[in-house]
Tab-separated table of N, CA and C in Angstrom:
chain	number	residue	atom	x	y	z
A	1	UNK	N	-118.304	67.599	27.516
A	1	UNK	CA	-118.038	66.502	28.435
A	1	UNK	C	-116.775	66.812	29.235
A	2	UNK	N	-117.061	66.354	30.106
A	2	UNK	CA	-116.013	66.962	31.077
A	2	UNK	C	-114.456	65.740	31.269
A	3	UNK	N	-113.273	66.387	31.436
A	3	UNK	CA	-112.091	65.421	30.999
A	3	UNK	C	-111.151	65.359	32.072
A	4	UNK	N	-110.490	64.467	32.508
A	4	UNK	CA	-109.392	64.157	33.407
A	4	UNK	C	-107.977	63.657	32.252
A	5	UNK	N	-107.258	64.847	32.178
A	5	UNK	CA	-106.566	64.578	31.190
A	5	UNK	C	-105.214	64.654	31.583
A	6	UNK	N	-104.201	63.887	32.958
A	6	UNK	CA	-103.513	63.648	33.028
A	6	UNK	C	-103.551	63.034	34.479
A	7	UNK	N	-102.846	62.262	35.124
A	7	UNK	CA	-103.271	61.582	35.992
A	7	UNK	C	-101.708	62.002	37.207
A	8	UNK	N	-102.277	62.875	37.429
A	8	UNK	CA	-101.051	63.545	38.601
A	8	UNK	C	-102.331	64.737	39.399
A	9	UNK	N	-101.437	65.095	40.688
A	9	UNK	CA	-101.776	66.068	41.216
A	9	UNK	C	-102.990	65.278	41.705
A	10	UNK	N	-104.460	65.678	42.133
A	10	UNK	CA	-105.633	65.303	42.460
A	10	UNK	C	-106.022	63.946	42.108
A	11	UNK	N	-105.421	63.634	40.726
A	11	UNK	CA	-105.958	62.585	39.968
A	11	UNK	C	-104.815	61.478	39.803
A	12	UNK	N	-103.794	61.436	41.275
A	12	UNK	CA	-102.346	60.774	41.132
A	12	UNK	C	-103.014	59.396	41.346
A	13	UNK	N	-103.918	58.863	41.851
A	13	UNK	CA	-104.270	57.404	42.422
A	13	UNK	C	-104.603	56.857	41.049
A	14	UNK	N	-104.877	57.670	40.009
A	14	UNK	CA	-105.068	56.632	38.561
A	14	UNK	C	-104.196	56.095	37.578
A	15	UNK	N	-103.143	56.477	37.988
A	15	UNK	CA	-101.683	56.193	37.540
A	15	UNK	C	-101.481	55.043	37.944
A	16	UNK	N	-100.664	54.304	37.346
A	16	UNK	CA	-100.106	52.925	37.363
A	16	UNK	C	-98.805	53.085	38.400
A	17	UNK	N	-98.387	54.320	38.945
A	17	UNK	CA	-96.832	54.626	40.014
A	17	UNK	C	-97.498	54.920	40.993
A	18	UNK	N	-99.289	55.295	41.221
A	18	UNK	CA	-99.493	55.499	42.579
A	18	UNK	C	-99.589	54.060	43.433
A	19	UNK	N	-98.605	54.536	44.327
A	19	UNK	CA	-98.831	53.299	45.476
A	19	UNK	C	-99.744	52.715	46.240
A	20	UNK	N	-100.370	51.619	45.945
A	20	UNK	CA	-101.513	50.663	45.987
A	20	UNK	C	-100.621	49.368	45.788
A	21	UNK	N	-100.674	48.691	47.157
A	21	UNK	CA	-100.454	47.617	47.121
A	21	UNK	C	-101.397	46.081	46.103
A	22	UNK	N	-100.890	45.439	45.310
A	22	UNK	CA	-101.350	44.808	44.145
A	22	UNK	C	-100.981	43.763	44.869
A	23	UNK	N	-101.789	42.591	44.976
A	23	UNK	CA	-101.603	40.714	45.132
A	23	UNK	C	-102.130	40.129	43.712
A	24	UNK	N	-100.659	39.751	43.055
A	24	UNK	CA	-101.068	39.116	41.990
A	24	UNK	C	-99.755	37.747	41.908
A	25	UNK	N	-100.657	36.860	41.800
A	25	UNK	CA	-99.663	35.455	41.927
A	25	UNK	C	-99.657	35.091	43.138
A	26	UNK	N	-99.812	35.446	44.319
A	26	UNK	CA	-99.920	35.522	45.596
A	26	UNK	C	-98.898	35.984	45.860
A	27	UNK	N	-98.158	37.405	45.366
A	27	UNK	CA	-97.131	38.340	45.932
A	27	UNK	C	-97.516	39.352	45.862
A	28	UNK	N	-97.107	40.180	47.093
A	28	UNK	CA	-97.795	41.475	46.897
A	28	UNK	C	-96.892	42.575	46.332
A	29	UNK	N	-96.988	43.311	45.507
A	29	UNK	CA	-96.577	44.390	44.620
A	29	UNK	C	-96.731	45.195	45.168
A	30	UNK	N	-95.717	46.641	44.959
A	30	UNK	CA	-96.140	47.847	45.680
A	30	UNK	C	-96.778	48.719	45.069
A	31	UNK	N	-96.822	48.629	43.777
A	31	UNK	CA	-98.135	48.995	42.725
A	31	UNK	C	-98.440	48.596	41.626
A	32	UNK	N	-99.003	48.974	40.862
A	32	UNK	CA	-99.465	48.162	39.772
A	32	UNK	C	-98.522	48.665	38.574
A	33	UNK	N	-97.811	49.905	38.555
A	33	UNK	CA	-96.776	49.025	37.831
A	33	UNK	C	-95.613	47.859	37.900
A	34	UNK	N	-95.542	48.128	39.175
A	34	UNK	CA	-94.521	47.149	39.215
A	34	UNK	C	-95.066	45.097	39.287
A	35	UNK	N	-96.314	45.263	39.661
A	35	UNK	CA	-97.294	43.779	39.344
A	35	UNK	C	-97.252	43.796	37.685
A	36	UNK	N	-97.384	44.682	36.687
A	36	UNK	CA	-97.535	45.023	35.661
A	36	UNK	C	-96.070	44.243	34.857
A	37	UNK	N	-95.310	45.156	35.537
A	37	UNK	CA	-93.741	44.354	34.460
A	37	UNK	C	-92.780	43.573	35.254
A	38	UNK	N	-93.326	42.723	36.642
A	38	UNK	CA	-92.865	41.606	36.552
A	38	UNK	C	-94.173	40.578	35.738
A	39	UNK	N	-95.027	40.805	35.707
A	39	UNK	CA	-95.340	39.915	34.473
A	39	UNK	C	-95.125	39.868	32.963
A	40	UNK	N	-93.861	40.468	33.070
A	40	UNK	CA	-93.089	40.542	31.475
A	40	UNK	C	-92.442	39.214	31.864
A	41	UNK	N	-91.927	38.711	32.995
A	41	UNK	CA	-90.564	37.837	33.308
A	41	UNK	C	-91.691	36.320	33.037
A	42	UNK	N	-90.697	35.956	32.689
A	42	UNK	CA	-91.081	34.625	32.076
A	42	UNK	C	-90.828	33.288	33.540
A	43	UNK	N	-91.642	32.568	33.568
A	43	UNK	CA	-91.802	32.049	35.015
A	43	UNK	C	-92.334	32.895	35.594
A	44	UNK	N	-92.021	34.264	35.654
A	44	UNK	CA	-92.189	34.849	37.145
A	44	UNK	C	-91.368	34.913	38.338
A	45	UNK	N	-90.082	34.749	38.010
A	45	UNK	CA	-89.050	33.990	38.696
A	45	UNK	C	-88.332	35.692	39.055
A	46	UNK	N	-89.093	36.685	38.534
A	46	UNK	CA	-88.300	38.304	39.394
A	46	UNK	C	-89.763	38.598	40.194
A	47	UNK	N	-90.410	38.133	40.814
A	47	UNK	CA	-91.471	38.571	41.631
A	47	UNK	C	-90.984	39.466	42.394
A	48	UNK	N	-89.979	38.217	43.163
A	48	UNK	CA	-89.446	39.017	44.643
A	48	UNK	C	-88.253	40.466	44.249
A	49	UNK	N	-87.966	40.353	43.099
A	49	UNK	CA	-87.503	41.914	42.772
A	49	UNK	C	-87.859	42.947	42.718
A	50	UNK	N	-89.216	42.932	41.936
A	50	UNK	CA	-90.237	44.156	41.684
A	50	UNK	C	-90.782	43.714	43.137
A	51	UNK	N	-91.096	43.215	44.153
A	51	UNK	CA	-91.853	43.791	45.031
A	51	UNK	C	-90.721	44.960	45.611
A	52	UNK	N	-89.818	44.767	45.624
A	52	UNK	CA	-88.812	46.027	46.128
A	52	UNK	C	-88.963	47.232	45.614
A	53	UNK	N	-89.428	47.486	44.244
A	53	UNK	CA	-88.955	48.635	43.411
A	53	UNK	C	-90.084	49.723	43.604
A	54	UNK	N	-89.454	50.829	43.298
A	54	UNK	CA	-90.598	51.774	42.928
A	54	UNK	C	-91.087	51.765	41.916
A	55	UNK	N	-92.355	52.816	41.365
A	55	UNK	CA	-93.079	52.284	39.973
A	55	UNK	C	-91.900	52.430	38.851
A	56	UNK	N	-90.910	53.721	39.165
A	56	UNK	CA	-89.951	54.016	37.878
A	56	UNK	C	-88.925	52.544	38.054
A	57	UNK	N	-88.235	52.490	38.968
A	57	UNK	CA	-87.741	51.518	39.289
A	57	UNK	C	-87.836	49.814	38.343
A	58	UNK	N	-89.012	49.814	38.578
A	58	UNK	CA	-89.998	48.673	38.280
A	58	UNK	C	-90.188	48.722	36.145
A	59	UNK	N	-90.482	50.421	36.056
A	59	UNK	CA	-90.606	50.559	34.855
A	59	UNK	C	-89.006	50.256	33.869
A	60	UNK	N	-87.909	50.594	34.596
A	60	UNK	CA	-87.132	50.583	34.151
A	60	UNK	C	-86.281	49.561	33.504
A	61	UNK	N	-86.645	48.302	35.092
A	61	UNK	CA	-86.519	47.255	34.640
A	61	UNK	C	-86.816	46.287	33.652
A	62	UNK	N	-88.463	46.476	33.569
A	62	UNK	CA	-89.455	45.698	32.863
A	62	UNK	C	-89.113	46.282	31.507
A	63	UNK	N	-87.725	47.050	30.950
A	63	UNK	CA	-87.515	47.290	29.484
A	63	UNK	C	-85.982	46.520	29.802
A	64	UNK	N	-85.818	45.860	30.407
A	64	UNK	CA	-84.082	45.266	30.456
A	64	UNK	C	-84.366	43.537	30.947
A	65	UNK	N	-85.764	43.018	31.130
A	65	UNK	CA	-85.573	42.115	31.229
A	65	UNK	C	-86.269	41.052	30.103
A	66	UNK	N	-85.797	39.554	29.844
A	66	UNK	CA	-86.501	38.899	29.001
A	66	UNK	C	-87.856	38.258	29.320
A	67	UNK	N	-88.681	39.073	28.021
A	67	UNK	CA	-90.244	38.925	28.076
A	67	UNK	C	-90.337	38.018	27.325
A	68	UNK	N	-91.751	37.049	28.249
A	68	UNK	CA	-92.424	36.102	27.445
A	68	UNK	C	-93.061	35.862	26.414
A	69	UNK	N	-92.948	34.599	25.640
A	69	UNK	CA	-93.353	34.921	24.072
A	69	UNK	C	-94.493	35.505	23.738
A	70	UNK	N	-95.340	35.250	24.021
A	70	UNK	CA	-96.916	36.559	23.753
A	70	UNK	C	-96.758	37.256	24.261
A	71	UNK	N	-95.978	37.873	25.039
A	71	UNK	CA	-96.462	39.214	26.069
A	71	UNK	C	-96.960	40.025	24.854
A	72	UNK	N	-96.810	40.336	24.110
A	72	UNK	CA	-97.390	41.487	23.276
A	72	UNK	C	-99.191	40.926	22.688
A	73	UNK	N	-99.278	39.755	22.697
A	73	UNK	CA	-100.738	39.323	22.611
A	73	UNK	C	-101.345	39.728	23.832
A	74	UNK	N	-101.133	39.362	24.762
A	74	UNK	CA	-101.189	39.280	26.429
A	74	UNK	C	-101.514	40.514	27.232
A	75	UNK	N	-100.448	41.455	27.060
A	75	UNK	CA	-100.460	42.795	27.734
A	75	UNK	C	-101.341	43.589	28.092
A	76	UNK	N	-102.387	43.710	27.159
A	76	UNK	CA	-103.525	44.223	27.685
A	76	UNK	C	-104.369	43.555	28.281
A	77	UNK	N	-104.609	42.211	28.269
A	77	UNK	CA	-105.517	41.681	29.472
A	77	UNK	C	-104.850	41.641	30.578
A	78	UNK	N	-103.548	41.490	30.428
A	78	UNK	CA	-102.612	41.458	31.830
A	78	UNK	C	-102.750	42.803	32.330
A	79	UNK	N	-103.181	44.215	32.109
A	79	UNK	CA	-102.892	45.390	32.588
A	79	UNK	C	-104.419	45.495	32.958
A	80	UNK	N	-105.340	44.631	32.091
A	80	UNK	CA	-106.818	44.915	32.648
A	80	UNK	C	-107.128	44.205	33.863
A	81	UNK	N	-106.291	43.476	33.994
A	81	UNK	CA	-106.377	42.190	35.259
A	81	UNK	C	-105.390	42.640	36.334
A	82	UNK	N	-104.753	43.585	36.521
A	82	UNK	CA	-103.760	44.195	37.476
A	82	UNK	C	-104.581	45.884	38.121
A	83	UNK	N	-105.443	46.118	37.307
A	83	UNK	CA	-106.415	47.355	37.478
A	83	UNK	C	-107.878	47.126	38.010
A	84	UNK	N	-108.428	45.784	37.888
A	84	UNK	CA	-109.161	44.866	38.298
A	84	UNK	C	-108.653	44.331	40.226
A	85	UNK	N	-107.847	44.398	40.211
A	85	UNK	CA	-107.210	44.103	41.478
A	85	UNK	C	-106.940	45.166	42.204
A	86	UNK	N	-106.178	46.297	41.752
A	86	UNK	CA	-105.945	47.811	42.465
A	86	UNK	C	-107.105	48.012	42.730
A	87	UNK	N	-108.533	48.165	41.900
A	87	UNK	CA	-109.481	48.690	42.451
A	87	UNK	C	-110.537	48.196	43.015
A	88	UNK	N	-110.281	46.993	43.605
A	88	UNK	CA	-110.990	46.083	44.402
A	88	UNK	C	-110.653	46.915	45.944
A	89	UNK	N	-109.832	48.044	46.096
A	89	UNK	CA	-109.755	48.581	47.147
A	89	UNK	C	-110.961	49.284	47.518
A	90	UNK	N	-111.959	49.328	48.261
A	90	UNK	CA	-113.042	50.043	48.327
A	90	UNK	C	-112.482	51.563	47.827
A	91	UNK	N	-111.823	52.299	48.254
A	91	UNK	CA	-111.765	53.898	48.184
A	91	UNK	C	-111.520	54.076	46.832
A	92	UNK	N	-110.182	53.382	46.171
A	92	UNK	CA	-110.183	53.565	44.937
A	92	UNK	C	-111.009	53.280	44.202
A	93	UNK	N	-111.915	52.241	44.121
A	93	UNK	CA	-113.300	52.344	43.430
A	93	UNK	C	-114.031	52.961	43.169
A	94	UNK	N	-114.366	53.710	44.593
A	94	UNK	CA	-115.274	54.604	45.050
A	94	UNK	C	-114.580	55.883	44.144
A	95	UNK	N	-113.427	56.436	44.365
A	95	UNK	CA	-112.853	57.871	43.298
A	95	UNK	C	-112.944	57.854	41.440
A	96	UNK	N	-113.084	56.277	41.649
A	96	UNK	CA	-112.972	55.764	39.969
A	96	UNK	C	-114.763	56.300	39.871
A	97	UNK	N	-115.786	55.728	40.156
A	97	UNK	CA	-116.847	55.625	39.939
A	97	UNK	C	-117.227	57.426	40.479
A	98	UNK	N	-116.607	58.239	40.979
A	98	UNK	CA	-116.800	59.449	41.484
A	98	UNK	C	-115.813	60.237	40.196
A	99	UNK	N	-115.350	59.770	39.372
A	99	UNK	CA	-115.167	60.595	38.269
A	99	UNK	C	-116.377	60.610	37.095
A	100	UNK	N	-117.345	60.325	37.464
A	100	UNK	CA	-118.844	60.448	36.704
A	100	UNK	C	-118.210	59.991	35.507
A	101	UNK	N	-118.554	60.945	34.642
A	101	UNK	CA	-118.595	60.622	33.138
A	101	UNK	C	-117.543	60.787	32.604
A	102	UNK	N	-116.339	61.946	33.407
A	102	UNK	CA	-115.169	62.384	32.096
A	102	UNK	C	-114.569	61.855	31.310
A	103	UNK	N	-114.013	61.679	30.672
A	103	UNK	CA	-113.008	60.639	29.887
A	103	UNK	C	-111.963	60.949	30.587
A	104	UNK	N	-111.387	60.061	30.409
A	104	UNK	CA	-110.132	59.877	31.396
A	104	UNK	C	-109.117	59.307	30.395
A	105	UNK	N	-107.870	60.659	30.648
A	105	UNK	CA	-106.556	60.396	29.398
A	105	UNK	C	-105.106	60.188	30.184
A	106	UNK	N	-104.616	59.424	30.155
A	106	UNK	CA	-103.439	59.052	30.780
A	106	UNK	C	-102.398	60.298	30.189
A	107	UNK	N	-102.638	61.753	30.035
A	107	UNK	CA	-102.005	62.386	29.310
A	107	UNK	C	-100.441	62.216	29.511
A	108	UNK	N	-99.166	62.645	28.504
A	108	UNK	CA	-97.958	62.438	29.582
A	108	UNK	C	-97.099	63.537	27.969
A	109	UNK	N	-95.727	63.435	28.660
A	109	UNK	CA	-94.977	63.962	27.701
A	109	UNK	C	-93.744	63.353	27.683
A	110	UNK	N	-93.827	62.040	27.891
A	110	UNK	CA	-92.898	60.915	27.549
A	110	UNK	C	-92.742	60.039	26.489
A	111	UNK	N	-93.721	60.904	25.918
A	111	UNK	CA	-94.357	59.840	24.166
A	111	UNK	C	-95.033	58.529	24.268
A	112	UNK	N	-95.490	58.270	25.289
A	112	UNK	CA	-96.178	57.412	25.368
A	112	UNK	C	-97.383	57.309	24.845
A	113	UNK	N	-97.486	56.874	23.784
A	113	UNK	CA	-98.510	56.779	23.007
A	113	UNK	C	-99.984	55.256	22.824
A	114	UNK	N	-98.928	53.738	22.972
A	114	UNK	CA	-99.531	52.908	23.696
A	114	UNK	C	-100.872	53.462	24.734
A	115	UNK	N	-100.743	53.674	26.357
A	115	UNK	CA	-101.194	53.237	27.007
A	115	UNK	C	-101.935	54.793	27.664
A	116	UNK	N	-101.244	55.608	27.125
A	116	UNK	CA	-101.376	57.104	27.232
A	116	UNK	C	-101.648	58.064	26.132
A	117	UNK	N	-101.580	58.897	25.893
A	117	UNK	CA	-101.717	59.783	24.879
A	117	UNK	C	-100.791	61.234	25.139
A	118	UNK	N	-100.216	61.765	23.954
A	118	UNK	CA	-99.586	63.479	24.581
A	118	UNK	C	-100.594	64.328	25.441
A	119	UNK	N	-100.088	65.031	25.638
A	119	UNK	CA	-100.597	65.736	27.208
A	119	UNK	C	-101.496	66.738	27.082
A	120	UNK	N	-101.028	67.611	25.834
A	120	UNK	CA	-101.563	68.910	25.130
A	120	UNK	C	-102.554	68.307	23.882
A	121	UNK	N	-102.266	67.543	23.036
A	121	UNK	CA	-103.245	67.410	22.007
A	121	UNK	C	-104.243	65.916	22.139
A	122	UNK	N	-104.002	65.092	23.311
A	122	UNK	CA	-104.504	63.862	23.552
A	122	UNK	C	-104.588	62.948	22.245
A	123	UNK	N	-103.585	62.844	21.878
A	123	UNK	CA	-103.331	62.025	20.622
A	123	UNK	C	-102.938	60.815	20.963
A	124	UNK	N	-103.220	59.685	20.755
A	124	UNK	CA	-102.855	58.565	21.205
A	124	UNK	C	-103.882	57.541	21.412
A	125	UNK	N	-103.369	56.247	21.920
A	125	UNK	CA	-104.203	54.855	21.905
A	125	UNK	C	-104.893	55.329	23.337
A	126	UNK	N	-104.642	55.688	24.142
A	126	UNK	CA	-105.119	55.746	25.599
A	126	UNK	C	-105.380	54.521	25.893
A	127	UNK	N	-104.857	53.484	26.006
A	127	UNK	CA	-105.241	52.194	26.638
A	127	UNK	C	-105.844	51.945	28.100
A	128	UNK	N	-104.913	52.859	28.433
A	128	UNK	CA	-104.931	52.667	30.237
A	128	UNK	C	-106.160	53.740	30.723
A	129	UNK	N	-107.003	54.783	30.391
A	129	UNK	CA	-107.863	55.807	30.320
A	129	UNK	C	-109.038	54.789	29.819
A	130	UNK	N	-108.599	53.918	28.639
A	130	UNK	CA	-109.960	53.228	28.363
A	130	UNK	C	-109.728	52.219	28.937
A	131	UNK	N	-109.562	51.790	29.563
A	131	UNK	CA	-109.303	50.552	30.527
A	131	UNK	C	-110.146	50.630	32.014
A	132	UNK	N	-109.405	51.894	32.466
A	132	UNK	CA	-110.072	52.647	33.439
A	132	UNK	C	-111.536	52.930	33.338
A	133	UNK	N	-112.002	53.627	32.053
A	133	UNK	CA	-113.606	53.753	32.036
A	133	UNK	C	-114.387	52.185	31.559
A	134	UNK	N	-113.204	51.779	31.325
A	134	UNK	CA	-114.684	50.328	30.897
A	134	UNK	C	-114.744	49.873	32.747
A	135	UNK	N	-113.815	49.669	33.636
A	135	UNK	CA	-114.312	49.273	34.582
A	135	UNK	C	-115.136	50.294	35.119
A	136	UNK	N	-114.807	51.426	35.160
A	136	UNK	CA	-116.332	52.782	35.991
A	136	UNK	C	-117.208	52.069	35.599
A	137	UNK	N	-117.167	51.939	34.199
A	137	UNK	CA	-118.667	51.563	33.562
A	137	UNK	C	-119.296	50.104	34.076
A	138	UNK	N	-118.460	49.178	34.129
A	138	UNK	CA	-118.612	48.045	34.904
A	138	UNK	C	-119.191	48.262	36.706
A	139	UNK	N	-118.221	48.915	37.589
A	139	UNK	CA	-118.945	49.632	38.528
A	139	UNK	C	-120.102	49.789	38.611
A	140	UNK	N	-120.269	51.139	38.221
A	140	UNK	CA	-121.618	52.310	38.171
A	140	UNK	C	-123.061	51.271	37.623
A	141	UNK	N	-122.481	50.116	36.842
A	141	UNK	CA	-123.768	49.553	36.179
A	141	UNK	C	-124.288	48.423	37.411
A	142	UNK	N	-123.391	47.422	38.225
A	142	UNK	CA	-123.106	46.704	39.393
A	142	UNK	C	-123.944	47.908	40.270
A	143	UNK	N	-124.161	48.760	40.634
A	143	UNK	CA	-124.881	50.019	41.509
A	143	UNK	C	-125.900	49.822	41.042
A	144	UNK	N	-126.542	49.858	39.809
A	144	UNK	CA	-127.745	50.084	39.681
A	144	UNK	C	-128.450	48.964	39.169
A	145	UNK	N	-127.885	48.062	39.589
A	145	UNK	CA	-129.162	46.585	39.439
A	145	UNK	C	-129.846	45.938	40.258
């Protein structure tokens, strides 16, 4: 089976830092990470911050500011519902559903193990890789009915 096992270079638009404007709350984000960890902020009351930031920017923050009491229940529907929105862009859809079958691994060498997996041995939860193929799969099935 064929694999997309890090999301740079060719495969940079599947990353959560490629720039794709995100409307979530009715603010627009400059990508989905940064839509991603201002919904750590409680209210929502740093919107207008993260729309400024870059994805690192954005990432950096979203570990220095105070998160809401479930966010850790939460997080993954919140990241499935921010990827749900990025790829409501026709093109990005279209590249998601044009990666056929591979599995798709958020590989990295930041230890990110959550949402990614290591780079070389794909060890890890891959959240964001299986996140990604349940919507292809959602897609590709929407095509053929």
């Amino acid at each position: 089976m064929n694999k997309i096992t890090q999301f740079q270079g060719e495969y940079r638009w599947l990353s959560n830092f490629y720039q794709s404007p995100i409307e979530l709350r009715g603010v627009v984000f400059p990508s989905a990470e940064a839509a991603y960890q201002a919904s750590k902020s409680m209210g929502y009351k740093l919107d207008s911050i993260f729309c400024g930031l870059s994805p690192g920017q954005a990432k950096k923050l979203g570990r220095c500011i105070i998160i809401w009491g479930d966010w850790e229940e939460k997080k993954f529907e919140i990241m499935e519902t921010v990827l749900r929105i990025k790829f409501k862009d026709p093109d990005l859809r279209q590249r998601l559903i044009n990666t056929g079958d591979a599995e798709l691994y958020e590989g990295n060498s930041w230890g990110d193990t959550i949402w990614g997996c290591h780079w070389e041995t794909l060890e890890g939860d891959n959240r964001l890789g299986k996140l990604l193929m349940k919507l292809r799969t959602e897609y590709n099935e929407r095509l053929t009915v």
